[in-house]
C-alpha atoms as a PDB file:
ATOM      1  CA  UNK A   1     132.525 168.419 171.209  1.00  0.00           C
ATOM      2  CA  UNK A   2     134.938 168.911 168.314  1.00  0.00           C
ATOM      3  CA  UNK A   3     134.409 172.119 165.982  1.00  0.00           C
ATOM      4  CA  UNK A   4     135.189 172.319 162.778  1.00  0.00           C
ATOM      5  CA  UNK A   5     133.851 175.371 161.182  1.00  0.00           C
ATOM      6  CA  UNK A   6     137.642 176.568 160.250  1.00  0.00           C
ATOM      7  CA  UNK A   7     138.559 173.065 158.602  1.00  0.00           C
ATOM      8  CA  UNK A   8     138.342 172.743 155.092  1.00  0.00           C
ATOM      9  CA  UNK A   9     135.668 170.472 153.517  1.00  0.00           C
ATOM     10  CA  UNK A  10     136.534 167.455 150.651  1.00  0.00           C
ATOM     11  CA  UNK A  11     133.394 166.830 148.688  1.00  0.00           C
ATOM     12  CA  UNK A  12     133.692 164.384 145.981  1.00  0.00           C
ATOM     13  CA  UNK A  13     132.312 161.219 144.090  1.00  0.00           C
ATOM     14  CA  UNK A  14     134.328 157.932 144.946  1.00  0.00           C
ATOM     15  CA  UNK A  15     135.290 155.294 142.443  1.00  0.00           C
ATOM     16  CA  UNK A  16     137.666 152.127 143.678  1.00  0.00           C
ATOM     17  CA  UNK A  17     139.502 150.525 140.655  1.00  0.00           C
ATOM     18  CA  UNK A  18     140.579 146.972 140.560  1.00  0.00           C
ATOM     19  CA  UNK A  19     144.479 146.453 140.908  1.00  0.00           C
ATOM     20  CA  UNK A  20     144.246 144.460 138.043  1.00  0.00           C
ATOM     21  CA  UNK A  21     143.391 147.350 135.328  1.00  0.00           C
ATOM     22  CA  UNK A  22     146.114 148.502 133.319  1.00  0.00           C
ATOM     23  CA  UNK A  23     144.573 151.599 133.253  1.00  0.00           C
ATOM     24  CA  UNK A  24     144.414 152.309 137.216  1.00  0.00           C
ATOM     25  CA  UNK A  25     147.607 154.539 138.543  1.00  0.00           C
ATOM     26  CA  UNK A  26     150.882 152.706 138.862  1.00  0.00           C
ATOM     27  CA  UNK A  27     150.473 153.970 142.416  1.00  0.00           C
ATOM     28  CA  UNK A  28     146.993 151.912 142.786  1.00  0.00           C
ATOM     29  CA  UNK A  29     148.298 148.774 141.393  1.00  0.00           C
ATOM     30  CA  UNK A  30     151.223 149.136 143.789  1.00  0.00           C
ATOM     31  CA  UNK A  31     149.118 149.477 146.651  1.00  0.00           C
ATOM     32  CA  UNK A  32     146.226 146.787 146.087  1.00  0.00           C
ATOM     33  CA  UNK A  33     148.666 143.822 144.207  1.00  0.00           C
ATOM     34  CA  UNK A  34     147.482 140.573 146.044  1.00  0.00           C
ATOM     35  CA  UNK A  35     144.194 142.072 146.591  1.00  0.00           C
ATOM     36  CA  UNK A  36     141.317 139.031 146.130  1.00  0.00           C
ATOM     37  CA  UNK A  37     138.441 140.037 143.596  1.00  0.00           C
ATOM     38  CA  UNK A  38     135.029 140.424 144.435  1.00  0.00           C
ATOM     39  CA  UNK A  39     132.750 138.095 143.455  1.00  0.00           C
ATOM     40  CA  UNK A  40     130.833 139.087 140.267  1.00  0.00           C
ATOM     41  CA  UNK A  41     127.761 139.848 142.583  1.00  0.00           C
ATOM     42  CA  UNK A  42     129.942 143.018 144.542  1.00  0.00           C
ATOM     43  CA  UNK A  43     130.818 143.781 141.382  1.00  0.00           C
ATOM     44  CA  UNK A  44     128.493 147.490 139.969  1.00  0.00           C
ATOM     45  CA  UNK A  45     131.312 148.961 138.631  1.00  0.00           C
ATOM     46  CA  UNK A  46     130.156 150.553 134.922  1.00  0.00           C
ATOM     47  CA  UNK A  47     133.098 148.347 133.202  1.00  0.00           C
ATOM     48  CA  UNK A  48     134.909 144.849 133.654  1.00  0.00           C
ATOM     49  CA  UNK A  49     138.445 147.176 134.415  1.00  0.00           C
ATOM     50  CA  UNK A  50     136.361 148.879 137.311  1.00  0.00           C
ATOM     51  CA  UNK A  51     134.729 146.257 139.165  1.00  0.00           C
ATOM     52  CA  UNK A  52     133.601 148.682 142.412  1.00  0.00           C
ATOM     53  CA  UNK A  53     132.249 151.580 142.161  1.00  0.00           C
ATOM     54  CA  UNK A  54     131.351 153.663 145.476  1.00  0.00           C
ATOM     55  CA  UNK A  55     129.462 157.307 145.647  1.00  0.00           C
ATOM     56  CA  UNK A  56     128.245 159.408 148.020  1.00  0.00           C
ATOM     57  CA  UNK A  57     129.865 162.167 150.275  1.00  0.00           C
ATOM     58  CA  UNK A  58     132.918 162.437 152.396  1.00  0.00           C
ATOM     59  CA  UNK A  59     134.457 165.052 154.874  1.00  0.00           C
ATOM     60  CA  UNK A  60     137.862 164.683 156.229  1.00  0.00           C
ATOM     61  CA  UNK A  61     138.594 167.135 159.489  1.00  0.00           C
ATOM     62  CA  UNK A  62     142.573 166.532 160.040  1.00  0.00           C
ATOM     63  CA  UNK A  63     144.393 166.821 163.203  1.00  0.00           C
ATOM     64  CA  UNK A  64     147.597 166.664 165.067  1.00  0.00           C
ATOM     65  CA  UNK A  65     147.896 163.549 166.633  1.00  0.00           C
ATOM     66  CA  UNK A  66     150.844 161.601 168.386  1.00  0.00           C
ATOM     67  CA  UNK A  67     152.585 159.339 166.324  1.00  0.00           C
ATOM     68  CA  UNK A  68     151.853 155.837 166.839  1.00  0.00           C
ATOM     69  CA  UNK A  69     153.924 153.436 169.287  1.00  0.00           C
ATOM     70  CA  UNK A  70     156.520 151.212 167.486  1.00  0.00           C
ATOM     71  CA  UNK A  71     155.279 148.040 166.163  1.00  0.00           C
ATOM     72  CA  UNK A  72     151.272 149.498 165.830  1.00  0.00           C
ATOM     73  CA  UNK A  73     152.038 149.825 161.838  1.00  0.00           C
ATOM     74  CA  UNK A  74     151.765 147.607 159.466  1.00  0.00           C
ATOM     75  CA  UNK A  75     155.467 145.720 158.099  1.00  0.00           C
ATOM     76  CA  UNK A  76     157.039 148.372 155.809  1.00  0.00           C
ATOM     77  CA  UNK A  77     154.949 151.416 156.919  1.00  0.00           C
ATOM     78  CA  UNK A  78     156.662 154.077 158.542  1.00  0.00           C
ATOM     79  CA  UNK A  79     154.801 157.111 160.535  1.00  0.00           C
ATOM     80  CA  UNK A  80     156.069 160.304 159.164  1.00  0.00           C
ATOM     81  CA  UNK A  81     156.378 162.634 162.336  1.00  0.00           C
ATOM     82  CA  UNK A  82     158.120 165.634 163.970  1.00  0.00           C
ATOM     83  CA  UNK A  83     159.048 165.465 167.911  1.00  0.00           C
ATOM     84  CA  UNK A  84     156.296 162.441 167.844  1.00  0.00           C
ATOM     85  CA  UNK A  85     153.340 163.997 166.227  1.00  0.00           C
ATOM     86  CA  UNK A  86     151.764 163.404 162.818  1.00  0.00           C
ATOM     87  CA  UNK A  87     148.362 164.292 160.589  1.00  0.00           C
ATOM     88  CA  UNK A  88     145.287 161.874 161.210  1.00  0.00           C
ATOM     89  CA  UNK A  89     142.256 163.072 162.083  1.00  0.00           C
ATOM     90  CA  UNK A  90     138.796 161.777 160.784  1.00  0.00           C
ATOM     91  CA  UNK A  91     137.026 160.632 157.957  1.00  0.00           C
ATOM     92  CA  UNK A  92     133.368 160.286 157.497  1.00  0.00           C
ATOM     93  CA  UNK A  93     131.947 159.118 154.830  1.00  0.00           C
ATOM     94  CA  UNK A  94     128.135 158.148 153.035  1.00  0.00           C
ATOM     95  CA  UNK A  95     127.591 155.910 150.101  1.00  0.00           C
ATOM     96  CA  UNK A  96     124.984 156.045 148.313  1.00  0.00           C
ATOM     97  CA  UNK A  97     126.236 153.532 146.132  1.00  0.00           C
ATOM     98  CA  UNK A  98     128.849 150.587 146.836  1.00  0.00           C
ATOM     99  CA  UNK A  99     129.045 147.374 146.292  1.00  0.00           C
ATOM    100  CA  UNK A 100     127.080 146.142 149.428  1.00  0.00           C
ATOM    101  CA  UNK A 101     124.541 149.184 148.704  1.00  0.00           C
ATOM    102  CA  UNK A 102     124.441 152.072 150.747  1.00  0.00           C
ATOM    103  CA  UNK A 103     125.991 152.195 154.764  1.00  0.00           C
ATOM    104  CA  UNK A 104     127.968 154.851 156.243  1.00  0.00           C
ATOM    105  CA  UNK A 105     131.912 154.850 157.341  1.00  0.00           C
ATOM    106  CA  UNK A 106     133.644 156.500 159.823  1.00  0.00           C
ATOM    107  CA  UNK A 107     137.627 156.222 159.961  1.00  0.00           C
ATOM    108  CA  UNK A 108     140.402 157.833 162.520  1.00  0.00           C
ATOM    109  CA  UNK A 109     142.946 158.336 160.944  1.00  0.00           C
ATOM    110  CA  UNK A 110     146.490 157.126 162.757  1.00  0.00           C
ATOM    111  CA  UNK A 111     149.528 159.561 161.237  1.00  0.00           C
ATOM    112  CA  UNK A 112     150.377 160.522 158.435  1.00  0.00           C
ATOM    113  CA  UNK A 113     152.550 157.297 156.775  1.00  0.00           C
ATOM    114  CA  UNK A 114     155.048 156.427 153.986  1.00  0.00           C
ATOM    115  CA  UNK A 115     155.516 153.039 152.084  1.00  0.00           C
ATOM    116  CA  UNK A 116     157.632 152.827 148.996  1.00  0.00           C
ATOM    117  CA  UNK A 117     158.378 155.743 148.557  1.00  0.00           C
ATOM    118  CA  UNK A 118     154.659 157.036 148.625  1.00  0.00           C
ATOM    119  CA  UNK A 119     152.429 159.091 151.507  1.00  0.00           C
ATOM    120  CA  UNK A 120     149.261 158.646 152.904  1.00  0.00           C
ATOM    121  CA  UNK A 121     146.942 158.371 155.643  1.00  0.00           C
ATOM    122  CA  UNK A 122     147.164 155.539 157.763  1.00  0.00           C
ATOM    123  CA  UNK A 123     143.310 154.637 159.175  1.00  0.00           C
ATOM    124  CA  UNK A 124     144.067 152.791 162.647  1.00  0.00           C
ATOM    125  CA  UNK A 125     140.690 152.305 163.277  1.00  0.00           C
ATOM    126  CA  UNK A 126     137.672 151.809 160.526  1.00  0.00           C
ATOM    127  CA  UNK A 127     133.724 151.531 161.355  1.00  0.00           C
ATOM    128  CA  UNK A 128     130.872 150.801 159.430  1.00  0.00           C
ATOM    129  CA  UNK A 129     127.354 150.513 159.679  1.00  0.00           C
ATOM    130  CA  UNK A 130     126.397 147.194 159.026  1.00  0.00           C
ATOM    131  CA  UNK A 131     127.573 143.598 158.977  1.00  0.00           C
ATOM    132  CA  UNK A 132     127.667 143.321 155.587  1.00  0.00           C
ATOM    133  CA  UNK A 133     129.787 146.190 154.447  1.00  0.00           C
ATOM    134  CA  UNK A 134     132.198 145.316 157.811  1.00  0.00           C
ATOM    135  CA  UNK A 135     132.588 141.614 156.095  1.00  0.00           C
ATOM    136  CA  UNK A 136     133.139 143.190 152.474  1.00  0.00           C
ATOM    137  CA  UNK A 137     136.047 145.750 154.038  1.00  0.00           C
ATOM    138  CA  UNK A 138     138.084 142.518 154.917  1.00  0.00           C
ATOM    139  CA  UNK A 139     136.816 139.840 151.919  1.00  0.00           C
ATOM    140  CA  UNK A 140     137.380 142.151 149.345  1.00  0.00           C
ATOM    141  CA  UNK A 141     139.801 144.908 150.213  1.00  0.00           C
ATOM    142  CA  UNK A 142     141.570 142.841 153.490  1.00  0.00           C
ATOM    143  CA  UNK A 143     141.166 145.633 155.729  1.00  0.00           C
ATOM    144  CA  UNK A 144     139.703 145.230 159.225  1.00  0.00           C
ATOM    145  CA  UNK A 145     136.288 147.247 160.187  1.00  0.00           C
ATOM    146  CA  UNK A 146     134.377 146.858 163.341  1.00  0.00           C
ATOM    147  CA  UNK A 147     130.038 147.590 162.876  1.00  0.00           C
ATOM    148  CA  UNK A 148     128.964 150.414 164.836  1.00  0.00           C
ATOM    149  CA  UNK A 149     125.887 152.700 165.479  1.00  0.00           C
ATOM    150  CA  UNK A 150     126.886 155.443 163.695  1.00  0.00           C
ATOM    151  CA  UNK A 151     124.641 158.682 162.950  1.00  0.00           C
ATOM    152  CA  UNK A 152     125.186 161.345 160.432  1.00  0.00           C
ATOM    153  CA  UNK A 153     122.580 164.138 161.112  1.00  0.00           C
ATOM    154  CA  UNK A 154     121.710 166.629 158.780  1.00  0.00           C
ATOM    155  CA  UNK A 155     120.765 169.631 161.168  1.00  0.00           C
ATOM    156  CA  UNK A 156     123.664 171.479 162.409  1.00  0.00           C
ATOM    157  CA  UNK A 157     125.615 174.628 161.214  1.00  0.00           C
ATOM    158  CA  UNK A 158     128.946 173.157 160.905  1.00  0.00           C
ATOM    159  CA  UNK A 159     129.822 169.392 160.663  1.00  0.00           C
ATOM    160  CA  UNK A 160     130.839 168.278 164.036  1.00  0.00           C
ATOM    161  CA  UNK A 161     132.187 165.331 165.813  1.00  0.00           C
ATOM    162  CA  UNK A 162     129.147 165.393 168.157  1.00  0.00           C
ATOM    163  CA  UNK A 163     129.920 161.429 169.755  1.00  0.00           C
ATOM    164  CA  UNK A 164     133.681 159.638 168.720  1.00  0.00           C
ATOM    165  CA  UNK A 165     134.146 155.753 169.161  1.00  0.00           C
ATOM    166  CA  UNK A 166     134.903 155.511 172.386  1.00  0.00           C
ATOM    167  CA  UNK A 167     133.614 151.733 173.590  1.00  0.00           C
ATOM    168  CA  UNK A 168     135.131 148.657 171.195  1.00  0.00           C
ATOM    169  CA  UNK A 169     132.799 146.559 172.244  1.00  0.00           C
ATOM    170  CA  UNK A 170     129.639 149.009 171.043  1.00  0.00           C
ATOM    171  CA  UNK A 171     130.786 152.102 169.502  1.00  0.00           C
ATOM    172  CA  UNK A 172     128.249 154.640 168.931  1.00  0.00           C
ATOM    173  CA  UNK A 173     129.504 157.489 166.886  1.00  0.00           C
ATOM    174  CA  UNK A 174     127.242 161.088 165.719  1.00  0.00           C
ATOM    175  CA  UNK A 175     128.386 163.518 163.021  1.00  0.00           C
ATOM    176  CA  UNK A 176     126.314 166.502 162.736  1.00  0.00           C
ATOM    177  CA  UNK A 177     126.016 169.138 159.754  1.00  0.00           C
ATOM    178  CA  UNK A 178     126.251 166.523 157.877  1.00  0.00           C
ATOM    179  CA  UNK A 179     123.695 168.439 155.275  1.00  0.00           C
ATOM    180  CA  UNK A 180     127.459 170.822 154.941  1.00  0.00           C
ATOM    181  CA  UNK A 181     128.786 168.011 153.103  1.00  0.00           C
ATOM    182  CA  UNK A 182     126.490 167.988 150.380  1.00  0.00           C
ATOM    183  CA  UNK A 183     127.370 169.862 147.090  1.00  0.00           C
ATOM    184  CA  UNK A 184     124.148 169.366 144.976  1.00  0.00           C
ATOM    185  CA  UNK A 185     120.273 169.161 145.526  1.00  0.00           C
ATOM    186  CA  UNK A 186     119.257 165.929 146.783  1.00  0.00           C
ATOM    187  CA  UNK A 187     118.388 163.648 143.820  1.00  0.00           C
ATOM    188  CA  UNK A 188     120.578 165.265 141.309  1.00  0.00           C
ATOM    189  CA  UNK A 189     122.626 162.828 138.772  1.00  0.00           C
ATOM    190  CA  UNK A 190     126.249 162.153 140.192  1.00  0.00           C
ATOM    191  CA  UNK A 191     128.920 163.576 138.890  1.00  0.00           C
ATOM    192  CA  UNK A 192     131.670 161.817 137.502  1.00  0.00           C
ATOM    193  CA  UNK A 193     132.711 158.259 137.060  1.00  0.00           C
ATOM    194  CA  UNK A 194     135.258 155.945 135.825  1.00  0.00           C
ATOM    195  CA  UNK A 195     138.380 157.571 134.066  1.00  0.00           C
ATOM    196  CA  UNK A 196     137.854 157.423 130.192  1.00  0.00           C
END
């Protein structure tokens, strides 16, 4: 039983831009160049230059963590560590809206990583809640995701780790408090959306 009433909280609306736009970050193009389109049927984005659009919820709980082993990183990622620990933690998330319609996502998150010169979470292992959002994570985006059962209930006080992956071959995951991670009533219009 992990709590997490002392961690802080990320609430926000997602949007995924195509590598392609010239108006996506310099940083975003980097990362995704060589990344296959989505067929025009994944495509809900609000504009041709943002093909995917994603909304919903997240919460991010970080941890210390031991640095992955040599060789568990992708070429030209290196862990950023101190005396062979690094930040991961976990990331759960619930979209409302995607591409493959709505599915929930659970991530734990490896170290904390640099390539090229920029930082950011490495995700060693990535679960979602049904086949067709697990296929989309490696057609689209060529990341690998593994279906699970995974459970976000809203009753809790704080949001809480309740059950972590722990079998590959059928991982069953909980999150509770989930009803924490929500910042307006239920039904209200989204906030946000594609950069002007």
């Amino acid at each position: 039983h992990d709590s997490v009433a002392s961690c802080p909280m990320l609430l926000c609306t997602l949007t995924a831009f195509t590598a392609a736009s010239p108006r996506a970050p310099p940083l975003l193009r980097g990362l995704l160049r060589g990344t296959p389109l989505a067929s025009p049927s994944e495509r809900n984005g609000e504009d041709a230059d943002y093909p995917w659009l994603f909304r919903g919820r997240l919460w991010f709980r970080p941890a210390v963590v031991r640095s992955p082993p040599a060789g568990a990183l992708p070429d030209g990622v290196r862990a950023l560590s101190l005396f062979g620990w690094s930040i991961g933690g976990v990331v759960a998330l619930e979209y409302d809206e995607s591409p493959v319609g709505p599915y929930l996502e659970y991530v734990s998150m490896g170290a904390l990583v640099s390539k090229r010169g920029t930082v950011g979470q490495w995700g060693s292992r990535l679960y979602v809640s049904n086949a067709e959002a697990e296929r989309a994570c490696v057609r689209v985006w060529g990341v690998p995701a593994t279906a699970a059962a995974i459970e976000f209930e809203e009753g809790g006080g704080a949001l809480c780790v309740e059950r972590p992956p722990e079998s590959a071959a059928a991982p069953q995951i909980e999150v509770s408090g989930w009803s924490s991670a929500r910042s307006a009533a239920e039904g209200a219009p989204a906030p946000g959306g594609p950069p002007p």
